[in-house]
CSV table of C-alpha atoms in Angstrom, one decimal:
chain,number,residue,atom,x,y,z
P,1,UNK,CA,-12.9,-19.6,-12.1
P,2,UNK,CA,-14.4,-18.5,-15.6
P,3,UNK,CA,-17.3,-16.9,-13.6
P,4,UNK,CA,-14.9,-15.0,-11.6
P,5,UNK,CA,-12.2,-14.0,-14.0
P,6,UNK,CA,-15.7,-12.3,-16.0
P,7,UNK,CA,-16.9,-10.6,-13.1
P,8,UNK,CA,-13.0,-9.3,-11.5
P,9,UNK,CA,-11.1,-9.5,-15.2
P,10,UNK,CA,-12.3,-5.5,-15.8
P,11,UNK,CA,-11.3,-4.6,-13.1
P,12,UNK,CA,-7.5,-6.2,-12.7
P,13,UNK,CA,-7.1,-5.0,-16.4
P,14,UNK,CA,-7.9,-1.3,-15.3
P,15,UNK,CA,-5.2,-1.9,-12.1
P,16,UNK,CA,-2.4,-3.2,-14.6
P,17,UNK,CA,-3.4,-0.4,-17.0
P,18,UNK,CA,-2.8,2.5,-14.1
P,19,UNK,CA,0.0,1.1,-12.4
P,20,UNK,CA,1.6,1.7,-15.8
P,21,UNK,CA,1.5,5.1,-15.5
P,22,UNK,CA,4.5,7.2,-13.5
P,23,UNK,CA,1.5,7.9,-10.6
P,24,UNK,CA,-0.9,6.1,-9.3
P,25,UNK,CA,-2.8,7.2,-6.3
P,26,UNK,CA,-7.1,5.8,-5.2
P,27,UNK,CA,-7.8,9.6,-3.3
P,28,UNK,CA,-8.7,9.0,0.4
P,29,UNK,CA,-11.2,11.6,1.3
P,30,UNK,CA,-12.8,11.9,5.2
P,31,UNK,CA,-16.8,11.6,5.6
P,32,UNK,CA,-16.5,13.8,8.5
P,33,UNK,CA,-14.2,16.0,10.5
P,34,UNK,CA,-14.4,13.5,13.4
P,35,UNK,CA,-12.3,11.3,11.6
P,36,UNK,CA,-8.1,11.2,11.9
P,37,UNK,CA,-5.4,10.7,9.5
P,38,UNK,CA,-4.4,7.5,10.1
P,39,UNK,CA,-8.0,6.0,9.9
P,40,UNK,CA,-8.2,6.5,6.3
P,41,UNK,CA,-5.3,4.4,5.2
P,42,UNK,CA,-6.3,1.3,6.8
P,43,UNK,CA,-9.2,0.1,4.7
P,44,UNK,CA,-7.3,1.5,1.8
P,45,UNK,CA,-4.4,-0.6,2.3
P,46,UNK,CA,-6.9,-3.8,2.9
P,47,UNK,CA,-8.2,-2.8,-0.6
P,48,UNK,CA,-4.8,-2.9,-2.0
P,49,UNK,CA,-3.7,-6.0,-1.1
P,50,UNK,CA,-7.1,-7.5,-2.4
P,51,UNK,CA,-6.0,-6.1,-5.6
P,52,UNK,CA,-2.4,-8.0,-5.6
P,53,UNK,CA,-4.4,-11.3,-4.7
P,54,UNK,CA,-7.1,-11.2,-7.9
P,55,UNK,CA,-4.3,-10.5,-9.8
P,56,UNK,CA,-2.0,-13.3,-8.1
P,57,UNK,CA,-4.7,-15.5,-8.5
P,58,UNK,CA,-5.6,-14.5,-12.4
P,59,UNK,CA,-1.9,-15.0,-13.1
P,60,UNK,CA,-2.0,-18.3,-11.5
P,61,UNK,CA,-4.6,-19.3,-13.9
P,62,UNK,CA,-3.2,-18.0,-16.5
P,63,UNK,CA,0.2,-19.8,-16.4
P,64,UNK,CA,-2.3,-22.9,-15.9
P,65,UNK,CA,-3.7,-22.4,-19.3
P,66,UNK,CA,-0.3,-21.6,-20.9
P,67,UNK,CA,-0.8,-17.6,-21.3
P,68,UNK,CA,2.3,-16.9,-20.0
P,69,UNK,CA,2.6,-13.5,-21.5
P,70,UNK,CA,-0.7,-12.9,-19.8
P,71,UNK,CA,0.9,-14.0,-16.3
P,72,UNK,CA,3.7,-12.0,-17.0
P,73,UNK,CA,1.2,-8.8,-17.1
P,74,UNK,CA,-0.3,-10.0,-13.8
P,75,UNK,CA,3.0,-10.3,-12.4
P,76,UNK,CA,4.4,-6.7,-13.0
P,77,UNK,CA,1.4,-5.3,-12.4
P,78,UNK,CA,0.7,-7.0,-9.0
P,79,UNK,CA,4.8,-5.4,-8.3
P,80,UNK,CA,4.1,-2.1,-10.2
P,81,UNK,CA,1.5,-1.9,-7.2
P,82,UNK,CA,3.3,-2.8,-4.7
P,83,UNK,CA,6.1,0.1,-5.7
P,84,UNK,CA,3.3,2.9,-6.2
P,85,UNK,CA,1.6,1.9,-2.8
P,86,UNK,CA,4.7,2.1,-0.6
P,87,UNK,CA,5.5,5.0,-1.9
P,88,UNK,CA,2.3,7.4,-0.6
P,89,UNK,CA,4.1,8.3,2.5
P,90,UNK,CA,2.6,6.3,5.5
P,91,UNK,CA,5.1,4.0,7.0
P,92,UNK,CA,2.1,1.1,7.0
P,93,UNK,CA,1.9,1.9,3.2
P,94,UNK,CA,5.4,1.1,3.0
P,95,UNK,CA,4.9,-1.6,4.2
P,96,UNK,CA,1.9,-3.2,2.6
P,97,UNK,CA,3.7,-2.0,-0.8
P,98,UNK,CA,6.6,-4.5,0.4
P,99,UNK,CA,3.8,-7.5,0.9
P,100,UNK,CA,2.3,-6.8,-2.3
P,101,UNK,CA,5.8,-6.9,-4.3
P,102,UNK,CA,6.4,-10.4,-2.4
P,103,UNK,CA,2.8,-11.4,-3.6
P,104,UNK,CA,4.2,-11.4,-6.5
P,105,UNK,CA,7.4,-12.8,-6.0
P,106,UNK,CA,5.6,-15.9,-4.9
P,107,UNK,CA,3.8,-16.3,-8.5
P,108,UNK,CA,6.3,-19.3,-10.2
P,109,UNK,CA,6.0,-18.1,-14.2
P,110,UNK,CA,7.4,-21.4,-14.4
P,111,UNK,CA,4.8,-23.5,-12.7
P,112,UNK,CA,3.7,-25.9,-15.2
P,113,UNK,CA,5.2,-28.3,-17.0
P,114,UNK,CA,3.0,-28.3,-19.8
P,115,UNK,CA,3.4,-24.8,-20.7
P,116,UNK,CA,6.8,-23.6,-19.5
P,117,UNK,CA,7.7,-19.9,-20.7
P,118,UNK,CA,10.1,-19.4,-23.3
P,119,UNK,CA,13.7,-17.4,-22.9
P,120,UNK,CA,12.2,-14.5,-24.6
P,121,UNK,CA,8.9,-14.5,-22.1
P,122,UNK,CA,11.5,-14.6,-18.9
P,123,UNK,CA,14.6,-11.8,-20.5
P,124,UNK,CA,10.7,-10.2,-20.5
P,125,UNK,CA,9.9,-10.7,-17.1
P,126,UNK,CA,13.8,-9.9,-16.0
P,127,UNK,CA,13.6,-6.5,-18.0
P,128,UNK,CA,10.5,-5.4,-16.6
P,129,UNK,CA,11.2,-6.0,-13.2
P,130,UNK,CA,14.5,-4.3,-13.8
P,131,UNK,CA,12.4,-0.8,-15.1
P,132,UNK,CA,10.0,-0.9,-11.9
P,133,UNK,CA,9.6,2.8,-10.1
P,134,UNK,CA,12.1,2.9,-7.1
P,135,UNK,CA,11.3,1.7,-3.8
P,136,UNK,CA,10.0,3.4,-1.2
P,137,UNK,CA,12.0,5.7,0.7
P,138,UNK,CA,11.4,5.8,4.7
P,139,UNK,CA,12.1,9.6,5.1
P,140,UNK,CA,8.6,10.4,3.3
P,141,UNK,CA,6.8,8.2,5.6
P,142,UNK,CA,8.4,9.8,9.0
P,143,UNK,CA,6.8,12.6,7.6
P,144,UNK,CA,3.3,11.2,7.4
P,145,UNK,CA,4.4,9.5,10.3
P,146,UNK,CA,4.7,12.7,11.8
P,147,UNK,CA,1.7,14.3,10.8
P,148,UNK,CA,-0.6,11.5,11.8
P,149,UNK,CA,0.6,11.3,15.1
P,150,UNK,CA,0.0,14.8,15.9
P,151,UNK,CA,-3.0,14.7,14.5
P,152,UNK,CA,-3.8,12.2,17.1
P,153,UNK,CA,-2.3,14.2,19.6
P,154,UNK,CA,-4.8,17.0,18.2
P,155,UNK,CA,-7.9,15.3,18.5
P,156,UNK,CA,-7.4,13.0,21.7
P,157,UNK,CA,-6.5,17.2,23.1
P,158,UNK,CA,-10.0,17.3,21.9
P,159,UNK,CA,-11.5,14.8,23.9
P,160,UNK,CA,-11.4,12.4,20.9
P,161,UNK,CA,-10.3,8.9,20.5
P,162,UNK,CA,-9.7,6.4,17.6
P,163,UNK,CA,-12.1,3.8,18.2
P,164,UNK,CA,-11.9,2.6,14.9
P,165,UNK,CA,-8.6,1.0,16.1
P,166,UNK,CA,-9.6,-0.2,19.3
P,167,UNK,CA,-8.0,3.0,21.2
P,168,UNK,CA,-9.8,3.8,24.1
P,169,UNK,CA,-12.1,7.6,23.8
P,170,UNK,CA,-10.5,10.9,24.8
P,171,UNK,CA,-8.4,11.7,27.6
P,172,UNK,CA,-10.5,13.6,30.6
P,173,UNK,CA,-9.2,16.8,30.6
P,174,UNK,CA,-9.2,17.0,34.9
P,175,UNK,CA,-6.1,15.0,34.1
P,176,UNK,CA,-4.4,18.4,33.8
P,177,UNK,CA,-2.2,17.1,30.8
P,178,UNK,CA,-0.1,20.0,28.3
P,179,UNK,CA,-0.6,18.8,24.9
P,180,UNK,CA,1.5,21.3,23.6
P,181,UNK,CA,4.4,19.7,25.5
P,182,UNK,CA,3.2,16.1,24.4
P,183,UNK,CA,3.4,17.5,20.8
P,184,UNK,CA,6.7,19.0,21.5
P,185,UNK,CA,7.5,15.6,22.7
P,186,UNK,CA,6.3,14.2,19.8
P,187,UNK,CA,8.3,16.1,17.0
P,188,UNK,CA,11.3,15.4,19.1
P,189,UNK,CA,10.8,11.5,18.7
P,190,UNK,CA,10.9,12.3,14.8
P,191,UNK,CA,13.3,14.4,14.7
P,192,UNK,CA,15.7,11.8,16.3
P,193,UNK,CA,14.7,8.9,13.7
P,194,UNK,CA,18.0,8.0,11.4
P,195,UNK,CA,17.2,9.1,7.6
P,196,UNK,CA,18.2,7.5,5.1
């Protein structure tokens, strides 16, 4: 674990220190024109939740060894990320930032007996759980929503496919289909989801 905390401890540190901040955003950028929206969030959010784990895991450690304040850190950091994630705008991000804030739900502060945290350390943890950024809100990510989808629509038009996701190549175009009507259909699909 001491190897690995001296290789990953850098890095979790820099996390906590910009999930702190009132944004946090990693920029998704496309190598290529080929590629659609929706590819780019997917390794993104894989990367994400790899974050919440080190710092699950660090936190772990940490109450181990009786650095509660430490854990504490982890722990608001690990949900700080989980609030700036699902708020980006896909509804996968949304998601994901709801699996990172029970990532850290699952982290007992109070795990060991030999070092258990003090009233002061858990009014700690209370108060900065209680000043978190707010939760995501699902009309932002039927937007992206949205967006992606027609930009699917776009490039399978194109005789593109995702195959990044397993989707099968582009559609042949003696198929005869109108893709403007498809996108029509499309907006009309998000344009009958509930908002908040």
């Amino acid at each position: 674990m001491e190897a690995w905390l001296a290789e990953n401890d850098p890095a979790m540190d820099l996390v906590g220190e910009a999930v702190r901040k009132p944004t946090f955003h990693i920029p998704l950028a496309m190598e290529d024109d080929a590629g659609q929206l929706i590819a780019l969030y997917l390794p993104e959010m894989e990367r994400t939740r790899s974050f919440a784990r080190a710092l699950s895991a660090r936190a772990n450690h940490r109450i181990a060894a009786g650095d509660i304040d430490g854990a504490i850190d982890d722990i608001i950091s690990c949900k700080r990320l989980g609030r700036h994630v699902g708020q980006r705008g896909m509804l996968t991000e949304v998601i994901v930032g709801i699996v990172i804030e029970s990532i850290a739900g699952t982290i007992g502060v109070a795990g060991s007996l030999e070092h258990p945290p003090s009233k002061g350390q858990l009014q700690r943890l209370v108060d900065e759980s209680n000043d978190l950024p707010p939760q995501a809100s699902c009309d932002k990510a039927f937007v992206s929503e949205r967006y992606a989808a027609l930009d699917l629509v776009q490039a399978m038009a194109n005789g593109k496919g995702l195959e990044e996701l397993g989707l099968p190549g582009g559609i042949p175009a003696w198929i005869g289909l109108d893709w403007n009507l498809i996108a029509r259909r499309v907006n009309e699909h998000y344009d009958t989801l509930p908002t908040s």
